[in-house]
XYZ file of C-alpha atoms in Angstrom:
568
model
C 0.000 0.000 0.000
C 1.390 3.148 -1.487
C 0.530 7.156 -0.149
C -2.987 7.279 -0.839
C -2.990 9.508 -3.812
C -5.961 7.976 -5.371
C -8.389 9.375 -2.164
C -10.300 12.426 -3.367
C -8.342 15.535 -2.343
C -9.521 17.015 1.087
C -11.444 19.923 2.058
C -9.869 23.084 1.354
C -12.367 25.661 2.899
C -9.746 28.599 1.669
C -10.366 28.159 -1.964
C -13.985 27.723 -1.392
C -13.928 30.801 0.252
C -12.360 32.697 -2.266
C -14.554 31.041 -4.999
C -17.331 32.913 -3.247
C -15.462 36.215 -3.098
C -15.334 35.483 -6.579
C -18.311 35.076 -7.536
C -19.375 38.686 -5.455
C -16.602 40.690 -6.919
C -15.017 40.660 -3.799
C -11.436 42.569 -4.055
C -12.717 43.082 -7.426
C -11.656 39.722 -8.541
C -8.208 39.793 -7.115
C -5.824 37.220 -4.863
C -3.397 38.108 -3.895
C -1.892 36.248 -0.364
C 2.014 36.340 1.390
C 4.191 33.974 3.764
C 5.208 35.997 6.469
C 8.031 34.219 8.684
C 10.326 36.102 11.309
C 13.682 35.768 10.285
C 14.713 34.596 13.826
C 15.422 30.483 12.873
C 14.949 28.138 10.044
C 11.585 26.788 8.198
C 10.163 23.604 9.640
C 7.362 21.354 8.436
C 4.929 22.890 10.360
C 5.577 26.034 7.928
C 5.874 23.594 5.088
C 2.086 23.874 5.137
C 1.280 27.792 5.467
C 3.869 28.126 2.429
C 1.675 25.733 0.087
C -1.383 26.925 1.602
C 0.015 30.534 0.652
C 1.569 30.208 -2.811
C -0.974 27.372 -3.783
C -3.890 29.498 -3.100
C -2.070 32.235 -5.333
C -1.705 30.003 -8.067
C -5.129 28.317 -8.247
C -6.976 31.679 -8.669
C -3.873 33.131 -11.387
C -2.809 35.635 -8.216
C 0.211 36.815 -6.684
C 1.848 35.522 -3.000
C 5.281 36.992 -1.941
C 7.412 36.267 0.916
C 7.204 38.896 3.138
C 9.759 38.977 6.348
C 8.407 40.107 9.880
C 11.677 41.700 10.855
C 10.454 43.879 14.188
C 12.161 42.301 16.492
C 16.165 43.507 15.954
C 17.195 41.385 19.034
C 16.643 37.933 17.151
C 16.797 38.442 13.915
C 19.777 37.664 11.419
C 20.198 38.211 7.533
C 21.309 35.081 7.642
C 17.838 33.449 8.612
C 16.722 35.218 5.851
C 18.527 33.810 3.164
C 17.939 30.147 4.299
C 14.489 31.002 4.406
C 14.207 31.929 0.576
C 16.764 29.369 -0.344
C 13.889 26.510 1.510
C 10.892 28.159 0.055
C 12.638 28.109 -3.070
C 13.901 24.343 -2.393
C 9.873 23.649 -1.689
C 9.528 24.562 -5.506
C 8.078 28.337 -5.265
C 9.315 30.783 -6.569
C 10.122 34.074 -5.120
C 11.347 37.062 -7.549
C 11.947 39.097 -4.482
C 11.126 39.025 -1.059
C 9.813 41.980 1.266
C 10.142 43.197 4.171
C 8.350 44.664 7.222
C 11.023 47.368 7.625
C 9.650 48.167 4.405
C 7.545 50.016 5.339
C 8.972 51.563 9.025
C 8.162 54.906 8.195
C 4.711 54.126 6.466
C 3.715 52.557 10.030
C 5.257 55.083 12.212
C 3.217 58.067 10.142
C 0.105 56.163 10.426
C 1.089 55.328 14.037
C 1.457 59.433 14.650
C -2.305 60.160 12.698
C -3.738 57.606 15.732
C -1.988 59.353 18.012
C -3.461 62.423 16.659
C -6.666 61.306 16.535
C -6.852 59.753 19.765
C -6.525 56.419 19.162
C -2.631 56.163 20.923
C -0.977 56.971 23.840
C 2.506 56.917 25.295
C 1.978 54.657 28.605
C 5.889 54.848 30.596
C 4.552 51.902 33.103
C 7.041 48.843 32.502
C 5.820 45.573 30.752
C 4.566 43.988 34.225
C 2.601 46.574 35.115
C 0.884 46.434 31.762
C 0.086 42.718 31.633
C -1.143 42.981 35.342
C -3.650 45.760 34.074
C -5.055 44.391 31.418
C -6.882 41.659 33.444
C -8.034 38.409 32.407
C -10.801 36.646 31.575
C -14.196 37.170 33.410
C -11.848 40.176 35.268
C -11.602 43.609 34.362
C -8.808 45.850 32.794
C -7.721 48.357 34.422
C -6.534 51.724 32.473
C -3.290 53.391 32.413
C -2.897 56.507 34.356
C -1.312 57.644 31.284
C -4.180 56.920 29.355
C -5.753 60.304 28.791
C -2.458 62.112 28.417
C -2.764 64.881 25.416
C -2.174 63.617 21.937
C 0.310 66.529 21.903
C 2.327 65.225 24.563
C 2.601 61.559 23.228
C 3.142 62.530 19.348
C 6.141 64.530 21.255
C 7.185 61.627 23.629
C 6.850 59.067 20.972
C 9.019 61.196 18.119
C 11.727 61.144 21.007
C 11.315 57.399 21.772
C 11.983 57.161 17.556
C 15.322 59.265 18.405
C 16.414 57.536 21.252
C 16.269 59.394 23.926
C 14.667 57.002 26.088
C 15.991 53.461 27.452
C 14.680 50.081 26.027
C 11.555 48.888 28.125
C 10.806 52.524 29.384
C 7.786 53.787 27.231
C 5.849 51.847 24.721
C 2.566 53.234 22.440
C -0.561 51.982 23.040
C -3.534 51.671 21.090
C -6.245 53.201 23.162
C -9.813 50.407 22.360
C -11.105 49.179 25.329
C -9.374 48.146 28.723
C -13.192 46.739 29.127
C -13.253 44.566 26.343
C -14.105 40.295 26.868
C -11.296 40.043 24.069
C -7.854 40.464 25.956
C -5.987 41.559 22.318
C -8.200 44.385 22.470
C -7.205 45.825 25.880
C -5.172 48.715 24.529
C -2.354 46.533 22.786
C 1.161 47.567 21.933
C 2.325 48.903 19.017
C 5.257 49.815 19.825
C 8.189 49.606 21.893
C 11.783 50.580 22.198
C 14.459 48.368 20.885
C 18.191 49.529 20.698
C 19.642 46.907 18.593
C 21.325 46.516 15.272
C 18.727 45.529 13.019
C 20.105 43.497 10.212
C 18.634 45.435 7.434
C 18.659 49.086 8.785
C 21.244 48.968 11.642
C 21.022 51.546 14.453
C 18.717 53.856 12.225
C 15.497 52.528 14.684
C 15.035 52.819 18.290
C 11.646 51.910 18.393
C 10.026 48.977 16.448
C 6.248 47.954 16.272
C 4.910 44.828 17.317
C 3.604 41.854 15.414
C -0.397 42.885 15.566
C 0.629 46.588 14.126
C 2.763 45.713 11.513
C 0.766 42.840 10.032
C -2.094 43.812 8.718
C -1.367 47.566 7.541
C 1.677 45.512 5.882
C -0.923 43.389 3.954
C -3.103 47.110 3.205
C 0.138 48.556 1.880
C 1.232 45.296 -0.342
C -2.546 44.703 -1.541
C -3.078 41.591 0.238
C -6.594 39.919 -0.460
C -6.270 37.249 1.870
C -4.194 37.200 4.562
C -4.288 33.329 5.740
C -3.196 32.872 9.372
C -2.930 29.535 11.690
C -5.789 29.153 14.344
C -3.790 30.957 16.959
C -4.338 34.021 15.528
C -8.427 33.785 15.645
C -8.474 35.739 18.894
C -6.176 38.269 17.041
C -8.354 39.152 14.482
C -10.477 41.662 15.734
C -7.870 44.078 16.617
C -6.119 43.063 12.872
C -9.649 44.846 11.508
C -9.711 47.269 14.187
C -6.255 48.671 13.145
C -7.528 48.437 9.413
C -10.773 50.079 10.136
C -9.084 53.253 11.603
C -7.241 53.520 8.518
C -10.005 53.113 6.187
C -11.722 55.602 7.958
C -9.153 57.899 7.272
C -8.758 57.256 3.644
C -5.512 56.095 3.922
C -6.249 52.717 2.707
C -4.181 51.975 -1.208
C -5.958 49.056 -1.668
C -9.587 47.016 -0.855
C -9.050 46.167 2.600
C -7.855 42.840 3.549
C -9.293 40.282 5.506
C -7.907 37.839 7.590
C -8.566 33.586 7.858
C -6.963 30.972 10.106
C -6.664 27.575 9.367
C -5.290 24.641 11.312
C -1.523 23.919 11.755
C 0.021 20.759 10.742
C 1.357 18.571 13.611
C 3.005 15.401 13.271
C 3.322 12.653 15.650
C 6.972 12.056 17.338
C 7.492 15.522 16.185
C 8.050 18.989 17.957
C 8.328 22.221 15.831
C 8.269 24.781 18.986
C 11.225 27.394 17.793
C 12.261 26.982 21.455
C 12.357 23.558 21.897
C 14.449 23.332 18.653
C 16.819 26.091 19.619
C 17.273 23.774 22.929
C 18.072 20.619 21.063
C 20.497 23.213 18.831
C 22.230 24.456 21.632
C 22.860 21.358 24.237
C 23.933 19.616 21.005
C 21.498 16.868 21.465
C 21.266 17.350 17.589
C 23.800 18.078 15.393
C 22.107 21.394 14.172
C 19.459 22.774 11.871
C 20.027 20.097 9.502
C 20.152 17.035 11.415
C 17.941 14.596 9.455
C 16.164 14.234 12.891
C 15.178 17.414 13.266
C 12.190 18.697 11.308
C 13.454 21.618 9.941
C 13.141 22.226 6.189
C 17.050 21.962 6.130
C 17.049 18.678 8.330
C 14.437 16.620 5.844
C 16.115 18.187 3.030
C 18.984 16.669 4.154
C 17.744 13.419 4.707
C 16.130 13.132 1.329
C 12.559 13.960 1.824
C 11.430 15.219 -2.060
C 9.789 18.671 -1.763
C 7.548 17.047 -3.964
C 6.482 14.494 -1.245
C 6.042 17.257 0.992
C 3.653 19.552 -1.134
C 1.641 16.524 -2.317
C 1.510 15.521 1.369
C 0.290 18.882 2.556
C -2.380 19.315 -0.045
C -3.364 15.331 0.759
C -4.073 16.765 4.297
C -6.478 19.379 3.790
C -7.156 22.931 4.685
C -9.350 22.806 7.341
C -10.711 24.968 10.779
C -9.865 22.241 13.573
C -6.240 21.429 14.264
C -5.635 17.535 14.389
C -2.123 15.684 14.934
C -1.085 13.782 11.542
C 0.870 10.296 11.839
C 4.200 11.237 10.609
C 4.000 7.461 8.907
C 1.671 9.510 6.548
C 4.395 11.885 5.606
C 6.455 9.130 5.374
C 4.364 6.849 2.750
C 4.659 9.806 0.426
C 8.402 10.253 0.430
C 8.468 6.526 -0.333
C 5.549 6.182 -2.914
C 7.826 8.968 -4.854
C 11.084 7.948 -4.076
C 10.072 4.169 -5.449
C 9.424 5.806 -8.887
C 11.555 8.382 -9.497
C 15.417 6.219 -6.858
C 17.681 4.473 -9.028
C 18.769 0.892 -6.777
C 22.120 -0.300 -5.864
C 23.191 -2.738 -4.074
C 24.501 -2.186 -0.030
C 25.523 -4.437 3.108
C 25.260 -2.771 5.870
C 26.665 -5.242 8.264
C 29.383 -7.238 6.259
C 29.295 -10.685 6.273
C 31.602 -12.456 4.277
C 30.816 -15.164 1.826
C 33.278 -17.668 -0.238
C 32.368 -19.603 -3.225
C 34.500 -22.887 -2.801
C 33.907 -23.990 -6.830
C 34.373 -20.436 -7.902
C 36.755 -20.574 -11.202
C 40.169 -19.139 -11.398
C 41.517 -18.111 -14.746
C 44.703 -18.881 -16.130
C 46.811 -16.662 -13.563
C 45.176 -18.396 -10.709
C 43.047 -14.682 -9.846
C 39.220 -15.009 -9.624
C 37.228 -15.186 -12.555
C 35.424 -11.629 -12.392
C 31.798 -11.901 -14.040
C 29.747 -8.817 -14.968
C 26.157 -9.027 -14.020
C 23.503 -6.788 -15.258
C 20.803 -5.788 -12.700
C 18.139 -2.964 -13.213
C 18.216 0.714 -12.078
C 15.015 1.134 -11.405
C 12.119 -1.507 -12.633
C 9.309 1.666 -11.774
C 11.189 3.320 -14.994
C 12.628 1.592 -17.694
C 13.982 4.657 -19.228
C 16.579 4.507 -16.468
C 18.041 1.363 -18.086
C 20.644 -1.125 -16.354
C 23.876 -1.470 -14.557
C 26.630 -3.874 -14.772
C 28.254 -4.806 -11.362
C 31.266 -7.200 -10.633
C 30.668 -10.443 -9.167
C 33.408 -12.912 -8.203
C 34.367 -15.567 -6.107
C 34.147 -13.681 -2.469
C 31.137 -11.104 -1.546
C 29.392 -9.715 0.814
C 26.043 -10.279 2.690
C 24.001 -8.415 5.428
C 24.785 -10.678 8.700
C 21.106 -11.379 9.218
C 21.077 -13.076 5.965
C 22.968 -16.039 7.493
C 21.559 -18.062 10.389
C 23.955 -21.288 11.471
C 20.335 -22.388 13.688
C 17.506 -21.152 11.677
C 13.958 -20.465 13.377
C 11.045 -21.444 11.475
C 10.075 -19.765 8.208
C 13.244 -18.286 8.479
C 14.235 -18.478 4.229
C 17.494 -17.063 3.352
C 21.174 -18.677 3.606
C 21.637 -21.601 6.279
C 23.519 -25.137 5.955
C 22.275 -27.340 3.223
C 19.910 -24.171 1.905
C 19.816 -22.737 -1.531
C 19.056 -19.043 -2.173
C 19.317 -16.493 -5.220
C 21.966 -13.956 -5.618
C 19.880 -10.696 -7.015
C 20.980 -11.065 -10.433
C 24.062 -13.482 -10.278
C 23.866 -17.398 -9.786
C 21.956 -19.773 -6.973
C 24.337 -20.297 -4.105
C 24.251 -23.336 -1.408
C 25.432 -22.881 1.805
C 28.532 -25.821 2.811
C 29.750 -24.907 5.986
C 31.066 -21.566 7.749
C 33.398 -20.673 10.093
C 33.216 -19.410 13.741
C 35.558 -17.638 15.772
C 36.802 -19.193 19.236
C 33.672 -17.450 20.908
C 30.897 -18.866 18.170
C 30.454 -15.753 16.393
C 30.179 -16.556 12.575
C 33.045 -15.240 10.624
C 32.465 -16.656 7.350
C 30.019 -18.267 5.295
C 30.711 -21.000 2.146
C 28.716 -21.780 -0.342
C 28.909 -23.289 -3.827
C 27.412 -22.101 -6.826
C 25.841 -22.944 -9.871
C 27.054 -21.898 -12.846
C 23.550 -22.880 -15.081
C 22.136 -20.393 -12.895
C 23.416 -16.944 -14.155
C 20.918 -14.023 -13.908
C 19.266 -15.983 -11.499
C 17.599 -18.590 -13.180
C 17.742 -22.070 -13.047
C 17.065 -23.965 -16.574
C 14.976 -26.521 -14.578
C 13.153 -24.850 -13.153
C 13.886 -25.558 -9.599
C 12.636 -22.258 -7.442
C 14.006 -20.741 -3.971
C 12.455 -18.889 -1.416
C 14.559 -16.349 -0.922
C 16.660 -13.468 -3.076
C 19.281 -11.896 -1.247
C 21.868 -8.628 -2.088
C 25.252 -8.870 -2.171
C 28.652 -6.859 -2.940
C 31.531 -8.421 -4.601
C 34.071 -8.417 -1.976
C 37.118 -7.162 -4.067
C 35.186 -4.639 -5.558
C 33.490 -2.673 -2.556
C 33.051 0.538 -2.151
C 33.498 1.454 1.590
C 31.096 3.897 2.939
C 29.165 4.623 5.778
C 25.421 5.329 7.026
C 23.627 7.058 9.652
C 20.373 5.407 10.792
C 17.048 7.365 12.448
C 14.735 6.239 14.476
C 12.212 8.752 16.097
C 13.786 11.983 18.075
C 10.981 11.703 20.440
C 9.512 8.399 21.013
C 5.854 9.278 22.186
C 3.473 9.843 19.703
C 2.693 13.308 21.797
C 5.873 14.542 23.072
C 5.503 15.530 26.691
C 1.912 14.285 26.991
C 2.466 12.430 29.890
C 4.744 14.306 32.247
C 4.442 17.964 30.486
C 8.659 18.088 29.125
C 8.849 16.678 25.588
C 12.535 16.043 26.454
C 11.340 13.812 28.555
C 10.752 11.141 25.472
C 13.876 12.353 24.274
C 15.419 8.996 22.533
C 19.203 9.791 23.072
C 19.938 6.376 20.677
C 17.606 7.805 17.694
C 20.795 7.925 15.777
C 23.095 5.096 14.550
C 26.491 5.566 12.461
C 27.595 2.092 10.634
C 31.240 3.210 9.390
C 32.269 -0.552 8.035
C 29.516 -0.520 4.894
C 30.004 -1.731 1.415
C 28.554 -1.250 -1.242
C 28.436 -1.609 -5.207
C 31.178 0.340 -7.213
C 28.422 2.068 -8.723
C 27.556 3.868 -5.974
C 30.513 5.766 -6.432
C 28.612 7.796 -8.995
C 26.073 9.081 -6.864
C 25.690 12.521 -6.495
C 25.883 14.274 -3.083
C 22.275 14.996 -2.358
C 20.816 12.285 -4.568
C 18.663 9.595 -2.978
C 18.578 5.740 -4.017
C 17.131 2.862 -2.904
C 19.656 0.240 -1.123
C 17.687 -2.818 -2.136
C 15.783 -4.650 0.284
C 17.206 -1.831 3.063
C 15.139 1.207 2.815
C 15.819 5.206 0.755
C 19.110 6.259 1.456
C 20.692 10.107 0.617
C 24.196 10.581 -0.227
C 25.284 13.717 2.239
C 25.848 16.836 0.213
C 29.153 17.669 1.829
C 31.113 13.914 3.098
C 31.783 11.846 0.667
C 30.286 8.327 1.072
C 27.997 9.011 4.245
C 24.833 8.514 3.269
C 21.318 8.871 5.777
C 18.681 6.934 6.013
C 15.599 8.842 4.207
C 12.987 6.095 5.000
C 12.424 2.326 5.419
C 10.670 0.151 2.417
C 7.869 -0.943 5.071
C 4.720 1.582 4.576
C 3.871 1.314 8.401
C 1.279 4.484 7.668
C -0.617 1.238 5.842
C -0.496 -0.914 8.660
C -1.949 1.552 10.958
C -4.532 1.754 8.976
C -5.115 -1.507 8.427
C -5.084 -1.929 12.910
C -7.575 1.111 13.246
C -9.727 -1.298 10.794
């Protein structure tokens, strides 16, 4: 059972909802959306999502989504975010001409930040953050206003224009909207819109002391660009009212370039055995329980890049899922099953032992020197695609198999090589175990077999069948290299479900190097980033910068299908 592409695509309420703006002329026919990420960290899966939801939106209705970067907050934010950001968008197959930028438009939002001032609608409040959140209430309890609340518009426009030139220390005055300290809604209890920062930004440097906050820059950024619809995950539905309060002052006051914009929220994508908290990740960073952003563990754009997840996989996977108003945790075995379904047609095979054990073929022939006889067997690149053709590999009288392909006391049903058994070399001859040797403590050291030479390409003219086809590498013609192995970061399906720390189901062994593989000459030829299929083993990506590591992408078992076939 393959990713379950043939299901009827899932509810997208988005496009129906733009279908019907459609259809009333709403925006005037327009779509126009944007990605807005912080430039404070790297792109994980979870954003994997709002980028196709984005830029997929765009493109069904023949609009327009840009990457837009929330850079407010100088303290965390690096140029250097930025540029992996576009470079994973970009790797996610979207393309962006030219990104923009919050700081954009700093002096757009600090003139329209003076005209609420003027009007009322602001104040300078110099209480310190504390004091604030304490005021504002909670819940079933009432706000409680600023002394500093009915100061003159005069007197803030003049105290904020000074905060601008820095006259003031960080966390000393902020601006306030002035809405309601009354309100049931706790974003509209006179939010900030602005506070001091003294840091180097990375795009303007020193030029800003004060910088405005996520709710103020958001959605007069989406007025100014000509956003239609500005698409937002479900944490953001108690935000929304003060995103159209902001907007409504402004349309009020003609200021408005465009049809005003209206804001959605949709559910996040969460994946079991997964955590995409910015924090958390940071943690794992920084007490090097990863080795960083692009550790195939982590879930980071970079990290699944890395492990040789298609972006492919991951678009088809996020459209499988839906667009829909209820968040829900998705089996990561899900995500999985589509990186395989595409891998299997698109990864060329070759041949890999992972745990060498070696094999000797007493009756193999010599040639006139006394050296092996070296045969040349041809074995398919990929039988999903026959445009991909064959390979030749060397085969001679001492190989390599996997050390679970040899038992000396076989279990039951157990089908590959033990004494007295034949088995099929993938492409090669039959081969019958003889004997083997064992070292002084009973650990098998080596196997021997015969073989028959009727047999080549792995057919016998008789007839005769076997249960069992095995992979091999021609001993004298290895290829050493070595692979990393991933199981789950976090072992629960819900990371800190049960005692509230998701480092609690930590798995500190959810990594294992093998640095004694061989493999097939061919693999030799692999590019760095390519993927290919290590028959009977599982997807396996050749690391982009040391040579002959390759990870573990994902396991030939679709265990998303045998979940499903349990919850039957």
């Amino acid at each position: 059972m393959s990713a379950p592409t043939d299901r009827p695509a899932a509810a997208n309420f988005v496009s129906d909802l733009v279908v019907a703006d459609n259809a009333q002329g709403t925006f005037g026919g327009r779509v126009q959306t944007r990605f807005p990420p912080e430039p404070n960290g790297y792109l994980h899966i979870g954003h994997a999502k709002a980028i196709t939801v984005d830029f997929e939106l765009a493109r069904e209705f023949g609009g327009q989504c840009k990457l837009r970067f929330d850079d407010t907050n100088p303290d965390t934010e690096d140029t250097t975010y930025a540029d992996a950001i576009v470079d994973d968008v970009a790797w996610l197959g979207y393309t962006v001409d030219e990104p923009v930028y919050t700081s954009d438009y700093f002096e757009q939002l600090f003139r329209w930040a003076e005209m609420f001032i003027e009007q009322g609608l602001a104040y300078v409040d110099e209480q310190d953050g504390e004091t604030i959140s304490a005021q504002r209430g909670g819940y079933g309890n009432p706000g409680v206003e600023s002394p500093h609340r009915d100061r003159p518009s005069e007197e803030s426009l003049d105290l904020f224009r000074r905060m601008r030139d820095g006259e003031f220390a960080d966390g000393s005055k902020v601006l306030r909207a002035k809405i309601d300290m009354q309100h049931e809604n706790m974003q509209l209890r006179d939010p900030v819109m602005y506070r001091i920062r003294s840091g180097h930004h990375h795009r303007t440097g020193e030029a800003w002391k004060v910088y405005p906050t996520y709710d103020w820059a958001h959605g007069q950024s989406d007025a100014i660009e000509g956003v239609t619809h500005s698409l937002c995950t479900l944490e953001f539905d108690s935000h929304r009212p003060l995103y159209d309060w902001y907007l409504d002052q402004l349309a009020r006051m003609g200021e408005l370039p465009f049809e005003q914009p209206r804001q959605t929220e949709f559910a996040r994508l969460e994946l079991t055995h997964t955590v995409t908290s910015k924090r958390k990740l940071l943690q794992l960073v920084e007490q090097g329980l990863v080795d960083g952003w692009d550790d195939p563990r982590m879930p980071t754009l970079r990290g699944l890049r890395k492990r040789g997840y298609p972006a492919e996989s991951i678009r088809e996977f996020c459209s499988f899922i839906g667009v829909s108003r209820t968040n829900s945790r998705n089996e990561i075995e899900l995500l999985e099953s589509f990186v395989r379904t595409r891998l299997n047609r698109v990864a060329q095979r070759r041949m890999a032992v992972l745990r060498p054990l070696e094999v000797v073929i007493d009756n193999w022939p010599v040639d006139d020197s006394g050296a092996p006889v070296v045969e040349q067997v041809e074995l398919v690149n990929n039988p999903e695609n026959a445009d991909d053709g064959t390979r030749t590999a060397p085969f001679s009288g001492r190989f390599w198999i996997e050390q679970d392909d040899f038992m000396a006391e076989p279990p039951p049903k157990y089908y590959r090589l033990t004494p007295g058994r034949e088995v099929r070399l993938r492409g090669a001859f039959f081969v019958t175990c003889v004997g083997f040797d064992s070292d002084d403590d009973g650990n098998v050291e080596r196997v021997h077999v015969t073989y028959d030479p009727e047999t080549r390409g792995g057919n016998a003219p008789d007839g005769r069948k076997v249960k069992s086809t095995m992979h091999w590498v021609s001993a004298d013609h290895a290829v050493d290299i070595s692979v990393a192995l991933y199981e789950r970061l976090f072992s629960a399906e819900v990371p800190g479900e049960a005692t509230g720390d998701v480092f609690d189901d930590l798995d500190a062994n959810s990594r294992e190097l093998l640095t004694e593989c061989k493999a097939e000459p061919s693999l030799a030829d692999v590019a760095p980033g390519d993927v290919v299929q290590f028959e009977r083993l599982g997807y396996f990506a050749h690391d982009a910068d040391q040579p002959r590591l390759f990870h573990r992408t994902v396991g030939l078992r679709d265990e998303w299908a045998n979940i499903q076939k349990r919850k039957g």
